[in-house]
mmCIF file of C-alpha atoms in Angstrom:
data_model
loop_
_atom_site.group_PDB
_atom_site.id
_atom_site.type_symbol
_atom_site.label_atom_id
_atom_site.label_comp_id
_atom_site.label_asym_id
_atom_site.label_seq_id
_atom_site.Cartn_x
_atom_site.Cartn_y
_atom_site.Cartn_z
ATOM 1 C CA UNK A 1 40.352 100.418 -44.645
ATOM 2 C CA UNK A 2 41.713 97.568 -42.839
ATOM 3 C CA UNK A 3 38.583 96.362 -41.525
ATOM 4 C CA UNK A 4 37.360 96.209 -45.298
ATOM 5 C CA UNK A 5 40.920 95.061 -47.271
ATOM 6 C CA UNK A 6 40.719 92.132 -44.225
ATOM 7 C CA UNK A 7 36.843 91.036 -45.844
ATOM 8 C CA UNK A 8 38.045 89.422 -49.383
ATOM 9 C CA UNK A 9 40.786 87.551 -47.586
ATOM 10 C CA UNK A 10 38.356 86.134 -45.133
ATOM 11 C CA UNK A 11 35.763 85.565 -47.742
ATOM 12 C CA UNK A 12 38.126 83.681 -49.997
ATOM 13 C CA UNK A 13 39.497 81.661 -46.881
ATOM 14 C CA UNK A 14 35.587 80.784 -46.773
ATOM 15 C CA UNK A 15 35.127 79.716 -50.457
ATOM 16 C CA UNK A 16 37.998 76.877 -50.344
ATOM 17 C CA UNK A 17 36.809 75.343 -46.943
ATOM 18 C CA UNK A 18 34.164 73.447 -48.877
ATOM 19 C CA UNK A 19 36.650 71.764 -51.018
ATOM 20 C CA UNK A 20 38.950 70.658 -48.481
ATOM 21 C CA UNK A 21 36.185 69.227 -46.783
ATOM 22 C CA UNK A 22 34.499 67.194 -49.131
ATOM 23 C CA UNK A 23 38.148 65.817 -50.103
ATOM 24 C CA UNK A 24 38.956 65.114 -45.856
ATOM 25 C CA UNK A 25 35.560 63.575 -45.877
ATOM 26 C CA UNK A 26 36.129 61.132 -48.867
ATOM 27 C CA UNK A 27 39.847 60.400 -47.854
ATOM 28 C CA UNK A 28 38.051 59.625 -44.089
ATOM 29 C CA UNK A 29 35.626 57.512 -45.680
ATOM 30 C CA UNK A 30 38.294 55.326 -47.960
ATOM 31 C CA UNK A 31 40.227 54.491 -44.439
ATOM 32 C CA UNK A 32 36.983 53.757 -42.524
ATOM 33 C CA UNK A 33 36.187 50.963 -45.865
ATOM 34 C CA UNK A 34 39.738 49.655 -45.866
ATOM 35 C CA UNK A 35 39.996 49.611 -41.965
ATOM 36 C CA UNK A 36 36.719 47.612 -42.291
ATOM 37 C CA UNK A 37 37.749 45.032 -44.499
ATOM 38 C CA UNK A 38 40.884 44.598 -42.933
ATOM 39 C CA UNK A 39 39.057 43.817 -39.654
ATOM 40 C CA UNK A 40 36.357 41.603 -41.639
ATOM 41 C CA UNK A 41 39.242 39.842 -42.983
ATOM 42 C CA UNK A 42 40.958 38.896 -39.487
ATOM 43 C CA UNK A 43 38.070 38.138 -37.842
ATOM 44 C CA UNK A 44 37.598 35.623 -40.717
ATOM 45 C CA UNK A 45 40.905 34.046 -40.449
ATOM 46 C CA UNK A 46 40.734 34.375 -36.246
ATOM 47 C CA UNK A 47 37.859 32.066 -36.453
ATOM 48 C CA UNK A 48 39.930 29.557 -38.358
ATOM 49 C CA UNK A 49 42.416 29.739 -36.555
ATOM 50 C CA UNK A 50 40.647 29.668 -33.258
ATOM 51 C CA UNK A 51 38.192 27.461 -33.303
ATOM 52 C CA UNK A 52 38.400 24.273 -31.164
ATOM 53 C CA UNK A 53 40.307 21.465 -32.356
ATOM 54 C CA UNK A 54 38.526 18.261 -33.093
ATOM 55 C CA UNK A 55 38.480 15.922 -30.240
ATOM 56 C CA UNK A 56 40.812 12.816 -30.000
ATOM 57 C CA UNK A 57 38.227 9.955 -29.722
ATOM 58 C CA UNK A 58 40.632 6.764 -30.312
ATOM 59 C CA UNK A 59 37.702 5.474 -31.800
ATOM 60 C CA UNK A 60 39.070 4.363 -35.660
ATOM 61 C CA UNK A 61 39.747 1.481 -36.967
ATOM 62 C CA UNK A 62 43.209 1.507 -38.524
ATOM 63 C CA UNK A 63 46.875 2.795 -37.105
ATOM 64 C CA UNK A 64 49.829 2.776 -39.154
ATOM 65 C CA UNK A 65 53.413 3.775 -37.426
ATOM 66 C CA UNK A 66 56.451 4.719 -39.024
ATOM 67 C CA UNK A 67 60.032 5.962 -37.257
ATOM 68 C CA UNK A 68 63.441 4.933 -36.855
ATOM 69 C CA UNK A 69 64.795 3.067 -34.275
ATOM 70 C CA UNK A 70 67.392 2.063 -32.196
ATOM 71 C CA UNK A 71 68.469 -1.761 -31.042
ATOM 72 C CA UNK A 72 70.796 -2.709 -28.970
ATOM 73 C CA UNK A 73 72.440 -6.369 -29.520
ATOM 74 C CA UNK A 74 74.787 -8.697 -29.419
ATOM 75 C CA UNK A 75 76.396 -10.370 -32.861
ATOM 76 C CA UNK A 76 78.116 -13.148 -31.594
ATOM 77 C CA UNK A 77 77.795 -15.341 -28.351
ATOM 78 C CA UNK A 78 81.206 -14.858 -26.826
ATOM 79 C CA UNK A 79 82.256 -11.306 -27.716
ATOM 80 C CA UNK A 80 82.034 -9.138 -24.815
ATOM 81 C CA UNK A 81 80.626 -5.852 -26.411
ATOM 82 C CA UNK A 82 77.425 -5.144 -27.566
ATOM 83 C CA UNK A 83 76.234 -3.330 -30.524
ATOM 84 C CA UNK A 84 74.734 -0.367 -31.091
ATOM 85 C CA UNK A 85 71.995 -0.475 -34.221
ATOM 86 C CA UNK A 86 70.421 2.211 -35.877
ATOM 87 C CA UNK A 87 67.241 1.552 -38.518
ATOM 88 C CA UNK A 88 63.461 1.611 -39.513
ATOM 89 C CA UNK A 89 60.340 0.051 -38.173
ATOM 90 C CA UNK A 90 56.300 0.577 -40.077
ATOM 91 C CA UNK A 91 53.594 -0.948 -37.670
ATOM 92 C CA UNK A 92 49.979 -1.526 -38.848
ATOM 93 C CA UNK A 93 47.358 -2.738 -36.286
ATOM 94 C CA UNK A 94 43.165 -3.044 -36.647
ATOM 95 C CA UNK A 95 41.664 -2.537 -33.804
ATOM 96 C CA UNK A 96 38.673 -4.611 -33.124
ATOM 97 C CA UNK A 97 37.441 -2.635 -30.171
ATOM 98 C CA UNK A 98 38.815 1.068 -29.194
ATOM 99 C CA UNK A 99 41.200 -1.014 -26.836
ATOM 100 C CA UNK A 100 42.739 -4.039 -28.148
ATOM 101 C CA UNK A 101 43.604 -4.758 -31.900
ATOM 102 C CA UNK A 102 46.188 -7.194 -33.910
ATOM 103 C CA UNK A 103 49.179 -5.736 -35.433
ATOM 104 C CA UNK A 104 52.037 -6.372 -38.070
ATOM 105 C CA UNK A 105 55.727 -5.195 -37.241
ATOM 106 C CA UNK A 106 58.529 -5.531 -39.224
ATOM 107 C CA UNK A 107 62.035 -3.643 -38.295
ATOM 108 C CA UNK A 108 65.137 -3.510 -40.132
ATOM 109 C CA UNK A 109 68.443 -2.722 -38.289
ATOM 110 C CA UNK A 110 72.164 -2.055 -39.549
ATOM 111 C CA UNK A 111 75.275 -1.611 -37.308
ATOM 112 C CA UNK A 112 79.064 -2.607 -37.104
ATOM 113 C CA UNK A 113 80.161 -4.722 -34.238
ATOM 114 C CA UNK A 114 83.632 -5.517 -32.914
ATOM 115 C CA UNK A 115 85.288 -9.202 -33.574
ATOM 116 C CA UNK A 116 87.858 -11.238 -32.150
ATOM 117 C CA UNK A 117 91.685 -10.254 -32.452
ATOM 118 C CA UNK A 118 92.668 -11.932 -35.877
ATOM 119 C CA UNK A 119 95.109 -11.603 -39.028
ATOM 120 C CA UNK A 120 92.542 -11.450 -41.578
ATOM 121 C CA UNK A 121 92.147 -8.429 -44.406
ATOM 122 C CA UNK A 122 88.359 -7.386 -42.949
ATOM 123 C CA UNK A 123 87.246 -4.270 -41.090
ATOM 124 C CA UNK A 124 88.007 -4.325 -37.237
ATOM 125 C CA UNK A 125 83.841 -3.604 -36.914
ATOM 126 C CA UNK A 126 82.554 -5.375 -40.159
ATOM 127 C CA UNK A 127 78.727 -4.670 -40.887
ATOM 128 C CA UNK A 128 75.811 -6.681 -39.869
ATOM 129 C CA UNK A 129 72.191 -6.556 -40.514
ATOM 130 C CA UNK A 130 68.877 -8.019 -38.853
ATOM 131 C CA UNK A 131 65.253 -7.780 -40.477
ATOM 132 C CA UNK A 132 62.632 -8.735 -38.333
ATOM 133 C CA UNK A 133 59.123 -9.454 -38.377
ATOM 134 C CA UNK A 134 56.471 -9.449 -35.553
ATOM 135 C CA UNK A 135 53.198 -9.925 -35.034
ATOM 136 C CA UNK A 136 50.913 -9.927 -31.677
ATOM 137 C CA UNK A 137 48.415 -7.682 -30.094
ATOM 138 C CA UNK A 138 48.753 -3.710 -28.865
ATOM 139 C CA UNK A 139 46.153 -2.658 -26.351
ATOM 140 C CA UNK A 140 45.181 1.136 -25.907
ATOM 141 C CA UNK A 141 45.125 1.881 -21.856
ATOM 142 C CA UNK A 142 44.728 5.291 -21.848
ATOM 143 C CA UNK A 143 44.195 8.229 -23.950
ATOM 144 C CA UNK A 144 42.702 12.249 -23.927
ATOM 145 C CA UNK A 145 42.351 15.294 -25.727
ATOM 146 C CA UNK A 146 46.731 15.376 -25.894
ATOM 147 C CA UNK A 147 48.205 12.206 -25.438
ATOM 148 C CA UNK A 148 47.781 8.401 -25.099
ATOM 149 C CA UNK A 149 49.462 5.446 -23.675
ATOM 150 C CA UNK A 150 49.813 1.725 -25.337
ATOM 151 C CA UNK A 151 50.986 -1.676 -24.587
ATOM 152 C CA UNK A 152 52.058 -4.391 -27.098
ATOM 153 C CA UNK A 153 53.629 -7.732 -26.956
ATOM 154 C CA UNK A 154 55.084 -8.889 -30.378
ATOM 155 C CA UNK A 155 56.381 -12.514 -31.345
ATOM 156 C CA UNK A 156 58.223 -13.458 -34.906
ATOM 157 C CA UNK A 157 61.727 -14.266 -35.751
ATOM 158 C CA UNK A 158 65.064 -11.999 -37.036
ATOM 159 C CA UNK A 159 66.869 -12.997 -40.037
ATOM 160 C CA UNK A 160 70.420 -11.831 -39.347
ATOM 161 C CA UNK A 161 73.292 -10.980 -41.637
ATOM 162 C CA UNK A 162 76.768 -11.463 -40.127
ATOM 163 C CA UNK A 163 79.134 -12.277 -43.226
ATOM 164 C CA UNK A 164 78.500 -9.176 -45.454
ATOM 165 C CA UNK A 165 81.797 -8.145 -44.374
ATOM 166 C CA UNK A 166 83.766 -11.157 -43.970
ATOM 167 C CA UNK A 167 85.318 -11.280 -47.760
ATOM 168 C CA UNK A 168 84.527 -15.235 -47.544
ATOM 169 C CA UNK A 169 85.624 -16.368 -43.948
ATOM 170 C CA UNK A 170 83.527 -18.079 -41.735
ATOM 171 C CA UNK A 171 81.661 -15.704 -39.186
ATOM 172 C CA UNK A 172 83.058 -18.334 -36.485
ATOM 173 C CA UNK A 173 86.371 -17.677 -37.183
ATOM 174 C CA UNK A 174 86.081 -13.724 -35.758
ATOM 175 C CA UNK A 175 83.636 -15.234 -32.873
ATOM 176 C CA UNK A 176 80.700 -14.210 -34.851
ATOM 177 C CA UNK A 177 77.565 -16.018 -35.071
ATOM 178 C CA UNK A 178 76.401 -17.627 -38.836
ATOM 179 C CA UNK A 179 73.745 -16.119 -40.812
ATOM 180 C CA UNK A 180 70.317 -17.114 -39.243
ATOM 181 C CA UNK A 181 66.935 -16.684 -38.682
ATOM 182 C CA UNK A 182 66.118 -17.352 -34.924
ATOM 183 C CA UNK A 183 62.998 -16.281 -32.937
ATOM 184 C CA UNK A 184 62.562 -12.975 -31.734
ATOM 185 C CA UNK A 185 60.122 -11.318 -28.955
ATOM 186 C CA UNK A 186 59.394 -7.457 -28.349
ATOM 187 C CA UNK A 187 57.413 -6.409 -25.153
ATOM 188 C CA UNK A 188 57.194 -3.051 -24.676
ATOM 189 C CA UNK A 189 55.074 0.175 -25.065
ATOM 190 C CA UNK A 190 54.000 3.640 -26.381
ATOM 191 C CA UNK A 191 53.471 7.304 -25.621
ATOM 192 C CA UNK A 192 51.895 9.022 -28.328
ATOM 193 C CA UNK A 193 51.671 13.221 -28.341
ATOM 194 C CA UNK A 194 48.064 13.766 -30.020
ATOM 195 C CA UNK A 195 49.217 16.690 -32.711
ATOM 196 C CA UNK A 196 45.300 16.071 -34.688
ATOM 197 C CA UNK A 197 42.623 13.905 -34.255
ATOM 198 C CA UNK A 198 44.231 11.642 -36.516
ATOM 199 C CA UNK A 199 47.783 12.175 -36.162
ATOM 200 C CA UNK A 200 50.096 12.165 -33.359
ATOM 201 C CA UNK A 201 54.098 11.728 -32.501
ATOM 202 C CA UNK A 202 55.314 8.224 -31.148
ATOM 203 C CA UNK A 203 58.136 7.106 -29.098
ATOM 204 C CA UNK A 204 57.502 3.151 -27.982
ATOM 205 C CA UNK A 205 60.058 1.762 -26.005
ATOM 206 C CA UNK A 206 60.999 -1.995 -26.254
ATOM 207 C CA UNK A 207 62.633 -4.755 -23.980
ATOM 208 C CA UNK A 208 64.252 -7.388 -26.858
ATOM 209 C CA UNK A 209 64.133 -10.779 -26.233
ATOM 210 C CA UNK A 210 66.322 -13.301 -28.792
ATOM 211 C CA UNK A 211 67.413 -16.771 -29.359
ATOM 212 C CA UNK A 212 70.605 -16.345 -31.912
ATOM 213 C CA UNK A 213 72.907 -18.169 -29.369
ATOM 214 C CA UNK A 214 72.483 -21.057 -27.150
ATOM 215 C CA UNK A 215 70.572 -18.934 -24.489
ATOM 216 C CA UNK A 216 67.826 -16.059 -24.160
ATOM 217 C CA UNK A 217 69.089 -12.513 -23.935
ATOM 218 C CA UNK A 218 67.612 -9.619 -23.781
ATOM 219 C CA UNK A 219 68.175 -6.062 -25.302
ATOM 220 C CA UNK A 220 67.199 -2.445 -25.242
ATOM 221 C CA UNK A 221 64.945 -0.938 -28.486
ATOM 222 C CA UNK A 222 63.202 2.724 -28.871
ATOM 223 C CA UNK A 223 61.653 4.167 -31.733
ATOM 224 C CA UNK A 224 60.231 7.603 -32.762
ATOM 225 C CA UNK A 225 58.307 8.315 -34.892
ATOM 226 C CA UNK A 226 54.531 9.280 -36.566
ATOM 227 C CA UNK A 227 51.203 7.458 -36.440
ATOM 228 C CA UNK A 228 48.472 8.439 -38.576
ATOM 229 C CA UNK A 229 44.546 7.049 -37.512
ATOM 230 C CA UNK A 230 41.838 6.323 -39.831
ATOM 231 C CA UNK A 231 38.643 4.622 -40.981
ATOM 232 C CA UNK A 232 35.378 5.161 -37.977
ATOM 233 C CA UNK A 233 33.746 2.999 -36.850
#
């Protein structure tokens, strides 16, 4: 009796394996397709992501730079502090070999400076401006797959502002200089981090050399900023 009550419970244990099968099988099968694509998918978007950058050849024609900078000056020949200014500079330069090229600078700078004791109704550090324009040569020394190192030597003049503050008194009267334009030299340098073949992060340096008194002196600049390379040769 038990061996033959034990058969139809066996036997109907054997007629639903089928079905659970087929249905493992095709849930197996709709994992194996999605794991497939998944990993078709990556592999796609590894390669992209992967591959080798393009190489940094310095070889194109055109650079334009833009940052902000910092100058360091002087607004007036006999007051003892300096000034600290804060503003903009856009370079452009051709380069008529991979090495050397002509370039246009122009730099505008904005800071307050201190004055002479005095009883007048104006700021104790009234606002003055310079906006300057360069032009000279920049020569490419060295330069790889991640960064690159330049030279330039600028000439032009500044055009500075020293009364924009002064509610109508003479600049002289606070020991500042008059509104000018006076030559202007920049000799300095760059280090630029490659990011692209075409683009890379700046910071140039500058020793500033000026004629606003009656002597040469010279000042600290630095900018930072981007350059962006273009047109092959």
């Amino acid at each position: 009796m038990r061996h033959i009550s034990a058969r139809p419970a066996f036997a109907g244990n054997t007629l639903l394996q089928p079905a659970h099968t087929k249905r493992t099988r095709s849930a197996s099968r709709i994992l194996l397709g999605f794991a497939l694509l998944a990993s078709f998918s990556f592999a796609a978007k590894a390669q992209d992501v992967f591959k080798p950058a393009a190489p940094v050849t310095y070889t194109e024609k055109y650079e334009i730079y833009g940052g902000a900078s910092f100058l360091n000056g002087q607004a007036g020949q006999n007051i003892p502090k300096r000034i600290n200014m804060g503003g903009g500079e856009v370079m452009a330069t051709y380069f008529i070999t991979p090495r050397i090229g002509p370039a246009v600078d122009f730099r505008y700078e904005w800071g307050t400076t201190p004055v002479f004791p005095n009883s007048f109704s104006i700021p104790t550090r009234p606002v003055v401006y310079q906006t300057i324009g360069l032009v000279g040569l920049q020569y490419h020394a060295f330069g790889n797959q991640h960064f690159g190192i330049n030279y330039h030597a600028f000439g032009g003049v500044s055009a500075g502002k020293f009364d924009s503050d002064l509610k109508g008194i003479p600049p002289a009267e606070v020991g500042l200089y008059t509104n000018r334009v006076k030559p202007m030299a920049a000799l300095g340098g760059s280090l630029d981090i490659n990011r692209s073949a075409h683009l890379a992060v700046r910071l140039s340096p500058d020793i500033i050399i000026e004629h606003f008194g009656t002597e040469t002196r010279e000042f600290f600049s630095i900018s930072a900023g981007v350059i962006y390379r273009f047109g092959h040769r």
